[in-house]
Amino acid sequence: MAKHTITVTWDEIPADADPDALVGGAFRGYRCDCGLPLDRRVTAELHAMENDMCSTCLGAAEEVVVPGFARPCTACASTGRRGPQLVWQAAYGEAEQVITIGLLRRVVRGLPEPFALSRAADEVRALLGLPPGRLPVGPRVRDLLQRLAEEGEIALASAPDELLHGTEVVLYRDPLWRRVPPPLNGAS
């Protein structure tokens, strides 16, 4: 039985680099111990899934965001395995059905400003009567807060916790948000 350990490599950007492989200004390549050529991210993900490994962290149990910065893989609960990833995806699908944009809007209206992502998630969890760990409430609330920001209803009110690759790749651990007042009548 061949060993399957997929690693991510970071190099300088070659002139003919595939744009899908560029991350934060570095070229990303993939290698598996079994010797199979993995030229693109999608090829590495498919190979990981075929070998019962997480397609997010490629079986490593941690995600390398940029060279020198890795974090535990949330998609597989840092196991590197496909089974926990599928369970998480199913739970997130359930969270999408239960935690709607309308529900989050109601929660956001009642929070004192600025409010943290964690506070919004705690309020949603309490409103729905969910015990911690029942559904991925934090990730779903994070995604919906980003949607509200894109729609101009709220704005980020905190600076990044870390600059991972200049200002191109930043990390927010528990960002603060503010509501954006609606435009005045007649204003464009």
PDB file of N, CA, C and O in Angstrom, residues 2 20 22 46 62 107 142 176:
ATOM      1  N   ALA A   2       0.646   2.131  -0.946  1.00  0.00           N
ATOM      2  CA  ALA A   2       1.451   3.348  -1.072  1.00  0.00           C
ATOM      3  C   ALA A   2       1.095   4.341   0.028  1.00  0.00           C
ATOM      4  O   ALA A   2      -0.050   4.429   0.452  1.00  0.00           O
ATOM      5  N   ASP A  20      -4.365  29.973 -11.059  1.00  0.00           N
ATOM      6  CA  ASP A  20      -5.099  29.280  -9.999  1.00  0.00           C
ATOM      7  C   ASP A  20      -4.176  28.828  -8.879  1.00  0.00           C
ATOM      8  O   ASP A  20      -4.613  28.473  -7.803  1.00  0.00           O
ATOM      9  N   LEU A  22      -1.638  30.686  -7.633  1.00  0.00           N
ATOM     10  CA  LEU A  22      -1.026  31.814  -6.934  1.00  0.00           C
ATOM     11  C   LEU A  22      -1.775  32.113  -5.651  1.00  0.00           C
ATOM     12  O   LEU A  22      -2.982  32.243  -5.639  1.00  0.00           O
ATOM     13  N   LEU A  46      -8.616  16.070  -5.274  1.00  0.00           N
ATOM     14  CA  LEU A  46      -9.188  14.801  -5.732  1.00  0.00           C
ATOM     15  C   LEU A  46      -8.358  13.616  -5.237  1.00  0.00           C
ATOM     16  O   LEU A  46      -8.902  12.606  -4.794  1.00  0.00           O
ATOM     17  N   GLU A  62      -3.531  20.494   9.194  1.00  0.00           N
ATOM     18  CA  GLU A  62      -3.412  21.943   9.351  1.00  0.00           C
ATOM     19  C   GLU A  62      -3.366  22.583   7.966  1.00  0.00           C
ATOM     20  O   GLU A  62      -2.952  21.956   6.998  1.00  0.00           O
ATOM     21  N   VAL A 107     -30.634  39.650  15.160  1.00  0.00           N
ATOM     22  CA  VAL A 107     -29.632  39.579  16.237  1.00  0.00           C
ATOM     23  C   VAL A 107     -28.742  40.817  16.210  1.00  0.00           C
ATOM     24  O   VAL A 107     -28.507  41.459  17.234  1.00  0.00           O
ATOM     25  N   ARG A 142     -20.073  34.046  10.774  1.00  0.00           N
ATOM     26  CA  ARG A 142     -18.981  34.761  10.085  1.00  0.00           C
ATOM     27  C   ARG A 142     -19.329  34.988   8.610  1.00  0.00           C
ATOM     28  O   ARG A 142     -19.201  36.086   8.093  1.00  0.00           O
ATOM     29  N   LEU A 176     -14.547  43.050  15.078  1.00  0.00           N
ATOM     30  CA  LEU A 176     -15.631  43.899  15.557  1.00  0.00           C
ATOM     31  C   LEU A 176     -16.353  44.505  14.360  1.00  0.00           C
ATOM     32  O   LEU A 176     -15.724  44.855  13.352  1.00  0.00           O
TER      33      LEU A 176
END
